[in-house]
Coordinates of C-alpha atoms in Angstrom, one line a residue:
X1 CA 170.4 -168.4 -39.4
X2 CA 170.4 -171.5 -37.4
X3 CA 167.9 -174.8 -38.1
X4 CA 164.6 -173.8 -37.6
X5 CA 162.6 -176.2 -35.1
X6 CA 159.5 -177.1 -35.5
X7 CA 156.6 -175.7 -32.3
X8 CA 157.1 -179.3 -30.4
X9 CA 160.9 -178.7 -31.0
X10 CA 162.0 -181.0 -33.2
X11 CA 163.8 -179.9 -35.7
X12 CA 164.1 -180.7 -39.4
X13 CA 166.7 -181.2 -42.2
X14 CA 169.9 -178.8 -42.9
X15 CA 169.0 -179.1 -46.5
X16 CA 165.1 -177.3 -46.1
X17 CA 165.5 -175.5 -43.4
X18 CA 169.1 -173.6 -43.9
X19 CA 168.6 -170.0 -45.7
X20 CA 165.1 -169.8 -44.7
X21 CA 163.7 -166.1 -43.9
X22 CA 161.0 -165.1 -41.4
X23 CA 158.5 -163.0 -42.6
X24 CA 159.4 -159.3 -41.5
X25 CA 156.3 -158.0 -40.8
X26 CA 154.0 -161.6 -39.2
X27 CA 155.7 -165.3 -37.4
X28 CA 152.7 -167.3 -37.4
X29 CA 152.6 -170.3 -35.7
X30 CA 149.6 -171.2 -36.2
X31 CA 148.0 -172.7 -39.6
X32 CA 145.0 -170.4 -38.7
X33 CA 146.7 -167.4 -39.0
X34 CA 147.0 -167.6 -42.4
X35 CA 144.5 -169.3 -43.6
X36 CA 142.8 -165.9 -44.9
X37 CA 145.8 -166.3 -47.3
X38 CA 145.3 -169.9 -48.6
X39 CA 142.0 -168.8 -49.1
X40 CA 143.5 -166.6 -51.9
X41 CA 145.0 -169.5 -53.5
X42 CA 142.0 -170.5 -55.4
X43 CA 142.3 -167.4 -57.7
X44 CA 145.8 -168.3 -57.8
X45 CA 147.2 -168.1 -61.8
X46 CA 149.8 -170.3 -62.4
X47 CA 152.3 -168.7 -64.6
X48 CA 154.2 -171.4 -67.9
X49 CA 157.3 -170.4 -66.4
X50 CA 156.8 -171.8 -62.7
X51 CA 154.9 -174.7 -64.0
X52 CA 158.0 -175.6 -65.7
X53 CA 160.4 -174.8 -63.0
X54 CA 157.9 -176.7 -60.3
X55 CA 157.4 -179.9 -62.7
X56 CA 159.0 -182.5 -60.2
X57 CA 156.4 -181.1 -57.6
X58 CA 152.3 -181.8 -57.6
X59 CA 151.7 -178.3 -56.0
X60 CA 151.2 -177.0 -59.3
X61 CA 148.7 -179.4 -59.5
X62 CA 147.0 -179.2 -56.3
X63 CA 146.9 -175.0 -56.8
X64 CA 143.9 -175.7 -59.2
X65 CA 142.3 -178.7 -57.9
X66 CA 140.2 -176.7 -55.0
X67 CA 139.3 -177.9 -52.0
X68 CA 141.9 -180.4 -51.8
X69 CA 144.2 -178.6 -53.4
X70 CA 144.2 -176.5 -50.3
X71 CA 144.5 -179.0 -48.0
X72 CA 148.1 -180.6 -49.8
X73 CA 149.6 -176.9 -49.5
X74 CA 148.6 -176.5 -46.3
X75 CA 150.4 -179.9 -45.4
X76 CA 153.3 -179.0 -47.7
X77 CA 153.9 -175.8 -45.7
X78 CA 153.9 -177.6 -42.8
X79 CA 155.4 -180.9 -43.6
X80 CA 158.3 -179.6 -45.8
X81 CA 159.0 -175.8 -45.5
X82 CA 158.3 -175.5 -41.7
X83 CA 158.3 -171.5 -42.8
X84 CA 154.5 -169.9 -42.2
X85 CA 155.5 -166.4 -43.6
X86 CA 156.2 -168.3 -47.4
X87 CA 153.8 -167.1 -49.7
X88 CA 153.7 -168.6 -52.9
X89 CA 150.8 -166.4 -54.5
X90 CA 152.8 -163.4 -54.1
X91 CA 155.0 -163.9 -57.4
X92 CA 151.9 -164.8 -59.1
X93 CA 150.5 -161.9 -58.5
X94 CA 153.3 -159.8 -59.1
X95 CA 153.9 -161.8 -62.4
X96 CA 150.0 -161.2 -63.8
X97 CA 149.2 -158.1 -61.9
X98 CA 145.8 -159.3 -61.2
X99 CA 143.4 -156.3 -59.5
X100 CA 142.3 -156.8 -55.7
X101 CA 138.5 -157.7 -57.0
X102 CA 139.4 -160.5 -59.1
X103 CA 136.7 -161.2 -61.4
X104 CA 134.0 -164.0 -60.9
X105 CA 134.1 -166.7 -63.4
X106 CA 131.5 -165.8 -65.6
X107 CA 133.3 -162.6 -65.9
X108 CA 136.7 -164.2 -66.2
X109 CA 135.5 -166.3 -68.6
X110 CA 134.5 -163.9 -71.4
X111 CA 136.3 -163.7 -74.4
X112 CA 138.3 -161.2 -75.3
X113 CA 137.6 -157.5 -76.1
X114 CA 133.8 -158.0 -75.0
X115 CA 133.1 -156.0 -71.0
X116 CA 131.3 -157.5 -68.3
X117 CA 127.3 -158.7 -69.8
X118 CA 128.5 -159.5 -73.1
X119 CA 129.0 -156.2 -74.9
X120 CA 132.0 -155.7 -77.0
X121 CA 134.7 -152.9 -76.1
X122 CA 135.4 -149.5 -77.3
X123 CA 138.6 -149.9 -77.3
X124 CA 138.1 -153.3 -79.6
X125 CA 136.1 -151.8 -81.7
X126 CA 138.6 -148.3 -82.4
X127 CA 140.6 -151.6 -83.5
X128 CA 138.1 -153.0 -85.9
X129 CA 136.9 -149.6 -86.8
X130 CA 140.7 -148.4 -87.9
X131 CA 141.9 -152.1 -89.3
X132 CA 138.6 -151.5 -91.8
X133 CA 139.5 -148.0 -92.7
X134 CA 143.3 -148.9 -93.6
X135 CA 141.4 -152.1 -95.8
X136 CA 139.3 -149.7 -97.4
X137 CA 142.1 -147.3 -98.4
X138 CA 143.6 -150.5 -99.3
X139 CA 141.7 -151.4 -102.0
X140 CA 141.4 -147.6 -103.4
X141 CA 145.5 -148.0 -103.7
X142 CA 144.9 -151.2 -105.1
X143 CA 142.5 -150.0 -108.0
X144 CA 144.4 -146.8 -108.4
X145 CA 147.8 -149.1 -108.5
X146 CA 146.1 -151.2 -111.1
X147 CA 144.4 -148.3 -113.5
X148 CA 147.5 -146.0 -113.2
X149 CA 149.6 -149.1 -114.3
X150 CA 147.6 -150.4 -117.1
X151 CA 146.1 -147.1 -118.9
X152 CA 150.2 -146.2 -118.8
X153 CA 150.8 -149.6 -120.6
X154 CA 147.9 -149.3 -123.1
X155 CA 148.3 -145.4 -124.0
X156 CA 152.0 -146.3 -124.3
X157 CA 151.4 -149.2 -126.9
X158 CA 148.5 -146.4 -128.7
X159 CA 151.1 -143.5 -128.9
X160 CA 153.3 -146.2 -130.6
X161 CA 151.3 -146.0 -133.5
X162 CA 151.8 -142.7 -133.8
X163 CA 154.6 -141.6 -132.4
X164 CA 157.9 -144.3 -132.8
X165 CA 160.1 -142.9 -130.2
X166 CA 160.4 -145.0 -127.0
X167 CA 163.3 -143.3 -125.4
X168 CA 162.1 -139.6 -126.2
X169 CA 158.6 -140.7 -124.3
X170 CA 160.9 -142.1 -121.4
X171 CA 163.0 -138.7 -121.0
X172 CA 159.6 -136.8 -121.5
X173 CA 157.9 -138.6 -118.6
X174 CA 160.9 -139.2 -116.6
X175 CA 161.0 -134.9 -116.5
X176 CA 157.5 -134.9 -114.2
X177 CA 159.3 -136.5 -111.3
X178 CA 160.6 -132.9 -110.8
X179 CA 156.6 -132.6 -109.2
X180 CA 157.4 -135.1 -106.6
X181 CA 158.8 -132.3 -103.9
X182 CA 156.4 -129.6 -104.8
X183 CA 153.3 -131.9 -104.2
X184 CA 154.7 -133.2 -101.3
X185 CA 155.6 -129.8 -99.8
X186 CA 151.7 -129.0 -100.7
X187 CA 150.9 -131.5 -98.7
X188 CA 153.2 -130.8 -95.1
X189 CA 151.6 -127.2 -95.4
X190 CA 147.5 -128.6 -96.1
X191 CA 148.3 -131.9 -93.2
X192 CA 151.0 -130.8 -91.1
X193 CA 150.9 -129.3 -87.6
X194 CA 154.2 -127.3 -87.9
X195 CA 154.4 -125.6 -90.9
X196 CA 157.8 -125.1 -92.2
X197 CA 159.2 -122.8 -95.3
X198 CA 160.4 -125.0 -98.7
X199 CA 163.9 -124.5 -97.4
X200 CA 163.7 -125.4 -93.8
X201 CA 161.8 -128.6 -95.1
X202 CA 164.6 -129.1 -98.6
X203 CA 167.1 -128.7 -95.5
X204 CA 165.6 -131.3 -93.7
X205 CA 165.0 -133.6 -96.3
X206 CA 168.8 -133.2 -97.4
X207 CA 170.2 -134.9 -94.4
X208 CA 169.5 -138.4 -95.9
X209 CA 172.3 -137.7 -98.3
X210 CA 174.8 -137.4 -95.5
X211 CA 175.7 -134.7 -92.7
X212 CA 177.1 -132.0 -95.4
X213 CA 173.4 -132.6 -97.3
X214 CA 173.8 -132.5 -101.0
X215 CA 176.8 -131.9 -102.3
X216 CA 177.8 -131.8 -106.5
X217 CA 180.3 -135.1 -105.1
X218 CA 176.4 -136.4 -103.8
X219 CA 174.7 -135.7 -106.6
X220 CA 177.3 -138.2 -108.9
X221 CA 177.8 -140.5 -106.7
X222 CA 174.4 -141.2 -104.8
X223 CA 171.7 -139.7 -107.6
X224 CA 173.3 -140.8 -110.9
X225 CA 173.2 -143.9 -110.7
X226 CA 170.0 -144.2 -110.0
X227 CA 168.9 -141.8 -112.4
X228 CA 170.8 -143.9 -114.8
X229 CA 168.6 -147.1 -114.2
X230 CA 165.6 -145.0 -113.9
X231 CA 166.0 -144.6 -117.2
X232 CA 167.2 -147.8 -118.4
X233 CA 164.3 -149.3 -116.6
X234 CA 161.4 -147.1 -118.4
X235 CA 162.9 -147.4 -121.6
X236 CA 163.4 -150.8 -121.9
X237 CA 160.0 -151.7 -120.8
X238 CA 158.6 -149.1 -123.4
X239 CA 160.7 -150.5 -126.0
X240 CA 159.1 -154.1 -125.2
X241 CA 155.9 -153.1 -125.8
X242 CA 156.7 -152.0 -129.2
X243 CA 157.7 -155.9 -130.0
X244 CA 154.7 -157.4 -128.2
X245 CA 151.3 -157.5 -126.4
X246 CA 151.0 -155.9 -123.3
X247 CA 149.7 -158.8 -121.3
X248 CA 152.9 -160.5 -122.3
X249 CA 155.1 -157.0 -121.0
X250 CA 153.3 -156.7 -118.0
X251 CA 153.3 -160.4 -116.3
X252 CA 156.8 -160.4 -117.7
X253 CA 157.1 -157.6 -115.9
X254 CA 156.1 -159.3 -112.4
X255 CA 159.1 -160.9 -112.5
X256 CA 161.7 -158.2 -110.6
X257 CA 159.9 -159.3 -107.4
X258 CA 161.8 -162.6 -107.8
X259 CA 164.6 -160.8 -109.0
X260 CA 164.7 -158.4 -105.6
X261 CA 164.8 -161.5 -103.4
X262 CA 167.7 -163.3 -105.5
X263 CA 170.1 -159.8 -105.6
X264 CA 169.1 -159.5 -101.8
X265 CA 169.7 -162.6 -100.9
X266 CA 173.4 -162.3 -102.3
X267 CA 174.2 -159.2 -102.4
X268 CA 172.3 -157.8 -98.5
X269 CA 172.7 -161.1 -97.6
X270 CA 168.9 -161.1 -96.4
X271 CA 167.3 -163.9 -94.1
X272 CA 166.8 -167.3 -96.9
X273 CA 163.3 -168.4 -97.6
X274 CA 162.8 -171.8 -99.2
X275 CA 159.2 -170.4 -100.1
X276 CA 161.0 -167.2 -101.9
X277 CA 163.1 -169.4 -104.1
X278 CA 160.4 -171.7 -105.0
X279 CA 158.9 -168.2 -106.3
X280 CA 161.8 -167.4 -108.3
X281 CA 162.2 -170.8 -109.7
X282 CA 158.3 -170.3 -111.3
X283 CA 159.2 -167.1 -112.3
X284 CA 162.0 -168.1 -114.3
X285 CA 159.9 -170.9 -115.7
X286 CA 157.1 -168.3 -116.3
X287 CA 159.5 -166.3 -118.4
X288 CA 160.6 -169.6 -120.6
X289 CA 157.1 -170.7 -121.4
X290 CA 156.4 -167.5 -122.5
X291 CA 158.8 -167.7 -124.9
X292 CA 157.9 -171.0 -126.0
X293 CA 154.5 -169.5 -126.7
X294 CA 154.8 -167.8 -129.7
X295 CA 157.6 -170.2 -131.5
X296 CA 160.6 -168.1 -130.5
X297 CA 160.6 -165.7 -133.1
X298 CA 163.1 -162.8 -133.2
X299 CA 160.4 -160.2 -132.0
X300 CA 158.8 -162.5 -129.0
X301 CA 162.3 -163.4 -128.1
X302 CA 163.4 -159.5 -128.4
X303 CA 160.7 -158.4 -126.6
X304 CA 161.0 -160.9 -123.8
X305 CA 164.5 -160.2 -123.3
X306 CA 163.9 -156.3 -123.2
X307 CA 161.4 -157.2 -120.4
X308 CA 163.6 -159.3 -118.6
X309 CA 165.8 -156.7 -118.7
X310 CA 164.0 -153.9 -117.4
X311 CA 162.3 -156.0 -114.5
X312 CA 166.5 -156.7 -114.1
X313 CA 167.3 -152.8 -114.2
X314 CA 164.1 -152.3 -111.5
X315 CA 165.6 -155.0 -108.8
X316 CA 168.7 -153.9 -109.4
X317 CA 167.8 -150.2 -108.1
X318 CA 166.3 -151.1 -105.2
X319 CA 168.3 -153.3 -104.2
X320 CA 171.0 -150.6 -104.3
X321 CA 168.7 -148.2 -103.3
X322 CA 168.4 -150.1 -99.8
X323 CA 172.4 -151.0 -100.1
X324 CA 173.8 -147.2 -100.1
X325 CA 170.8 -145.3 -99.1
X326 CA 168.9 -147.3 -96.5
X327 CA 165.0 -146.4 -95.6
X328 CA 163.8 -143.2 -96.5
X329 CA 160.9 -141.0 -95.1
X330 CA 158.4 -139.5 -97.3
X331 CA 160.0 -136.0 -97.8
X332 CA 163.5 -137.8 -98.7
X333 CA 161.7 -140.3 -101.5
X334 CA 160.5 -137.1 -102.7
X335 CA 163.4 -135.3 -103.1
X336 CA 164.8 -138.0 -103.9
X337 CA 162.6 -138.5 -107.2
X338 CA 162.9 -134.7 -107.9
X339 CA 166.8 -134.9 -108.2
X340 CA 166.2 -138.3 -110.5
X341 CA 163.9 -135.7 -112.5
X342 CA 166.7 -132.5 -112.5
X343 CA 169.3 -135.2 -113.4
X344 CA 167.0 -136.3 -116.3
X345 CA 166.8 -133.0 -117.6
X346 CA 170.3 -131.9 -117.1
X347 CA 172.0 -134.9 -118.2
X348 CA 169.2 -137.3 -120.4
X349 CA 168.2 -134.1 -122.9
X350 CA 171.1 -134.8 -125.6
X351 CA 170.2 -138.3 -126.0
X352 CA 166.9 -137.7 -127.1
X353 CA 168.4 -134.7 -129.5
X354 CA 171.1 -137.2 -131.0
X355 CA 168.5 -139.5 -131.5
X356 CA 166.4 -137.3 -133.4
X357 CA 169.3 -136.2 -135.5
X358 CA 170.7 -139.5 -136.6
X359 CA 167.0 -140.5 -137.4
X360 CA 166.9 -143.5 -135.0
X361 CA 163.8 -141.5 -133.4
X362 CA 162.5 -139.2 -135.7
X363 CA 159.4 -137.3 -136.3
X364 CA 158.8 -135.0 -139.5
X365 CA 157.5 -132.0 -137.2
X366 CA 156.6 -131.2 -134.0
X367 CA 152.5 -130.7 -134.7
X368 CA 152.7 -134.3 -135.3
X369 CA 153.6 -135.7 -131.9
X370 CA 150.7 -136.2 -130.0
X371 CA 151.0 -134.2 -127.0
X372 CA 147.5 -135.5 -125.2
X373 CA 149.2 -139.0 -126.0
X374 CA 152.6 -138.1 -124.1
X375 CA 151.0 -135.6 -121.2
X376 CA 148.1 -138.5 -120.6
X377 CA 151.3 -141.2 -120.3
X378 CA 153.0 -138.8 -118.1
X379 CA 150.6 -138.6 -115.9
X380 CA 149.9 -141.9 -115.5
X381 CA 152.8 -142.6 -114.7
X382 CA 153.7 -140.3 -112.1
X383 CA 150.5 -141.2 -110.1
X384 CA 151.8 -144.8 -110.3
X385 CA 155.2 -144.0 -108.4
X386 CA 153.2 -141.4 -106.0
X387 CA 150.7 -143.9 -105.0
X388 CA 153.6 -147.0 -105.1
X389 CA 155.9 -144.7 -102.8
X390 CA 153.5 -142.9 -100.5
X391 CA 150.5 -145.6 -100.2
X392 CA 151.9 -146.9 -97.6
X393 CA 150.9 -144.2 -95.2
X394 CA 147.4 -145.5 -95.5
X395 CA 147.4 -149.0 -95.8
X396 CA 149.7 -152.1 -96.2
X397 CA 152.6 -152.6 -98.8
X398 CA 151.1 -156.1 -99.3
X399 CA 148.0 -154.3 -101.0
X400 CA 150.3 -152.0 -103.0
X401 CA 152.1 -154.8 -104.2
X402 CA 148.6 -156.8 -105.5
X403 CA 147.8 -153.5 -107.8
X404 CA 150.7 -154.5 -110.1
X405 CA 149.9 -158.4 -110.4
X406 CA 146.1 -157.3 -111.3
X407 CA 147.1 -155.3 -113.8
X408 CA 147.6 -158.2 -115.9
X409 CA 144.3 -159.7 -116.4
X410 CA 143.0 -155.9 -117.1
X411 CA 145.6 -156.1 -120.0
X412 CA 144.5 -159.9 -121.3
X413 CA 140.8 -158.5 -121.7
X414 CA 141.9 -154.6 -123.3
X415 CA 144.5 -157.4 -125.8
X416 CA 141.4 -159.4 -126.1
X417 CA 139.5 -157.0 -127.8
X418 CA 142.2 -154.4 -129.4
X419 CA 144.9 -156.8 -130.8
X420 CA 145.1 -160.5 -132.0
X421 CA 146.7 -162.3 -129.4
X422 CA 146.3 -165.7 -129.0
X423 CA 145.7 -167.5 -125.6
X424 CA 147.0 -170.8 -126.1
X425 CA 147.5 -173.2 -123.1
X426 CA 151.2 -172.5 -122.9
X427 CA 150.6 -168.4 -122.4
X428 CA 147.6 -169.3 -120.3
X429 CA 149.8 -171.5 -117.8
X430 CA 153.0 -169.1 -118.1
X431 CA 150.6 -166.1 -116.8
X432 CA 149.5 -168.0 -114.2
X433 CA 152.9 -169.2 -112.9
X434 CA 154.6 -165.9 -113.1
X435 CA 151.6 -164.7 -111.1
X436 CA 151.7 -167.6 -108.7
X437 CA 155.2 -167.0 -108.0
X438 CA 154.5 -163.1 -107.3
X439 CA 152.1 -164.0 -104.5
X440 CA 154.4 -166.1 -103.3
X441 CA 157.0 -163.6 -102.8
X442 CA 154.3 -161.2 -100.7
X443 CA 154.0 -163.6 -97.7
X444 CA 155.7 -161.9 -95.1
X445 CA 159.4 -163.8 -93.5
X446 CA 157.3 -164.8 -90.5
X447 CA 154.5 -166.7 -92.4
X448 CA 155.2 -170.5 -91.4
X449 CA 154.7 -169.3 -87.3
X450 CA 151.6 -167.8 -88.4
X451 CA 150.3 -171.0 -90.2
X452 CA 151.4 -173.1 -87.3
X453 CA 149.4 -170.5 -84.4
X454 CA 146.8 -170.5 -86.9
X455 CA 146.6 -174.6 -87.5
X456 CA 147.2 -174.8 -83.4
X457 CA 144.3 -172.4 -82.7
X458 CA 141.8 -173.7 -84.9
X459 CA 143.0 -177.8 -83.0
X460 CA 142.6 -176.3 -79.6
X461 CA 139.0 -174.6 -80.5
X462 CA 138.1 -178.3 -82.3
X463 CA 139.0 -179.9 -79.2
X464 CA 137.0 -177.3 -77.1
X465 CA 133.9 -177.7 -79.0
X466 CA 133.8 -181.6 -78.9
X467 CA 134.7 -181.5 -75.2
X468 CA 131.9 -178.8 -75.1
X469 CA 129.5 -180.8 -77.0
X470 CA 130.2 -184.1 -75.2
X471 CA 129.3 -182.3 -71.5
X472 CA 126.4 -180.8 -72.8
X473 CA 125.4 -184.8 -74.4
X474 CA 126.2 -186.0 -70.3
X475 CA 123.7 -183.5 -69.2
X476 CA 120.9 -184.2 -71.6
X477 CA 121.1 -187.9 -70.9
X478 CA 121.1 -187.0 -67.1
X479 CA 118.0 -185.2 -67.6
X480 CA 116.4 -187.7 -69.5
X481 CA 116.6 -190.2 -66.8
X482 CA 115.9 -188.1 -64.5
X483 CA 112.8 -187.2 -66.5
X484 CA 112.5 -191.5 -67.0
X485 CA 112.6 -192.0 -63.5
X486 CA 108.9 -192.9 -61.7
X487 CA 107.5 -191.5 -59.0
X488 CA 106.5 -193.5 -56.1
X489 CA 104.7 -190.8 -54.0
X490 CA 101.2 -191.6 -53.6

């Protein structure tokens, strides 16, 4: 295309009017002809994008100034672009897809998820109506996290004085994870849509393991392992309990959170969080002043280690757990635990046996073990790992997560009463570090940009409200004088 000329013929710069396209369909020549479309450029929307690509120009500007807004575009169009067919509101509008009937400004104006007069929207209020429903199922996890945890704790230390075998408890309990398929299969077939038979669904379940399911080289490689530190992990925080208080055992206990960032941090190489390591660092200082509580005596200092150790032994199996075996649905956490339970039983039985043989756990006869004891600890237990692994369906992990940390106080008043524990300032401050630290490590990676949108939101809507308030102090002075002003009409 040549250089366009301008109606009188003369014609403009190589640099504007090279590469220029007439509009297929209309050549004006005439500003009239389209000034139906510049009327349309006062509910023109400017998009970020074009305001920073259009900075050197004022037409951003003058697209919102009105009246003479208009009348710098129209000279614009003619002055610089000589082209009548350019339409600038066409990428705007393609950008916002803004409806033919654009909205007055009262309309335009109202907040978000509230219609036309005021009223707020159904569809805002499914939202509010579903966000409460997943808080209220919340805080039944969270009470059923925290009394599942803490009657397991306290019936563990009461069957204790009765029944001195930590590691024969552990196998015992560790044996009702075999329940974990079965309920969950009683489940699919009361909630699910398409029923399917216990093989179909074991079939289905087995394809986390690998394409060939589970195989025997599976099951020793992939399941033993974990039913190894399973183990380790219950009976070392039974065996704690035995050497001290339970408030001590549990808040001790808070501390694998710290220890699941640290091993995932170096060993996933997850995403570093200055936050996360300030957690980790109170934790560890948690776990010293809690040492330094009670004089570090042999049985504080056992029992502190044997804590340490378990809440070790936990991080460590997830941490593999999300190493070697990724994410897992429900069905394959389930089967999961039920293998963890079969390998308990197959492999977990003679140490219990040797122990009672050799005397190291011993009971005279078996009408002395205190079965309610055991079965209520069982129990317990299990609905602690059910709700831990399958509360999430219902509400937020953060939640979950809270049940464990509240535990603790639950355990300081039930020590309070049952044992002679001693709150001195040092445990007093330990407890609250270690739990300080655990919150810590429950703000989500993304939590600084949420603090900075939330800090910049609540600016803006300062600086809205004074600019607000200052208008509506013009108009009441205006009034006033108005008001003030005599009348000279006779």
């Amino acid at each position: 295309m040549g250089i366009r000329e301008f109606p009188g013929g003369a014609p403009r710069g190589k640099g504007i009017a090279i590469g220029m396209r007439r509009s297929p369909d209309v050549s004006p020549r005439r500003l009239s002809d389209i000034s139906p479309q510049l009327r349309q450029l006062k509910y023109l929307v400017v998009d970020e994008a074009i305001k920073e690509d259009l900075k050197w120009s004022r037409s951003v500007e003058d697209l919102t100034s009105g009246p003479v807004g208009l009348t710098s575009i129209e000279e614009r169009i003619l002055r610089i672009t000589g082209y009548y067919g350019y339409q600038p509101w066409a990428t705007s509008y393609k950008r916002e897809e803004r409806p033919r009937d654009s909205p007055g400004p009262a309309e335009a104006q109202a907040p978000a998820g509230t219609e036309a007069g005021g009223r707020p929207s159904r569809r805002c209020w499914r939202c509010s109506r579903a966000q409460l429903k997943k808080i209220f199922w919340g805080l039944a996890v969270v009470l059923c996290v925290c009394a599942s945890w803490a009657g397991a704790t306290q019936l563990a230390k009461l069957t204790f004085r009765k029944f001195d075998a930590p590691f024969t408890l552990t196998w015992f309990a560790t044996n009702w994870n075999f329940l974990f398929f079965p309920l969950y299969y009683a489940g699919h077939i009361c909630k699910s849509a398409e029923k399917q038979s216990v093989k179909q669904r074991y079939r289905e379940c087995c394809r986390f393991f690998g394409d060939n399911g589970l195989t025997l080289k599976v099951f020793f490689t992939k399941a033993a392992p974990f039913g190894v530190l399973w183990t380790l992990t219950n009976y070392l925080y039974l065996h704690a309990i035995k050497k001290i208080n339970t408030t001590d055992v549990s808040v001790l206990f808070c501390c694998n959170k710290a220890f699941v960032f640290l091993l995932s941090w170096i060993v996933l190489r997850d995403r570093f969080m200055g936050v996360r390591i300030v957690a980790a660092i109170l934790a560890i200082a948690g776990i010293v002043m809690m040492t330094y509580a009670d004089g570090f005596h042999s049985h504080s200092v056992i029992g502190i280690a044997l804590v340490v150790g378990s809440a070790s032994m936990s991080a460590l199996y997830k941490v593999l757990f999300k190493l070697l075996l990724g994410s897992a649905k429900f069905g394959e956490a389930a089967l999961f635990l039920s293998i963890l339970g079969v390998f308990n039983i197959l492999f977990i039985t003679c140490i219990p046996v040797i122990l009672y043989f050799t005397k190291v756990e011993y009971w005279s006869s078996f009408d002395d073990i205190p079965w309610g004891n055991l079965c209520g600890f069982s129990v317990l237990l299990l609905t602690f790992n059910i709700v831990l692994n399958f509360g999430i369906a219902v509400t937020y992990p953060t939640l979950m997560s809270l049940g464990i940390v509240l535990s603790v106080p639950v355990n300081a008043v039930v020590d309070h009463y049952t044992s002679k524990i001693v709150f001195n300032g040092v445990r007093v401050i330990a407890i609250i570090i270690i739990g300080l630290g655990f919150l810590l490590l429950l703000l989500p990676e993304e939590w600084d940009v949420w603090l900075i949108k939330l800090l910049t939101r609540l600016k803006v809507r300062k600086k809205e409200e004074a600019a607000e308030g200052g208008a509506d102090l013009g108009l009441g002075l205006q009034s006033k004088s108005r008001r003030a002003r005599p009348s000279f009409a006779r």
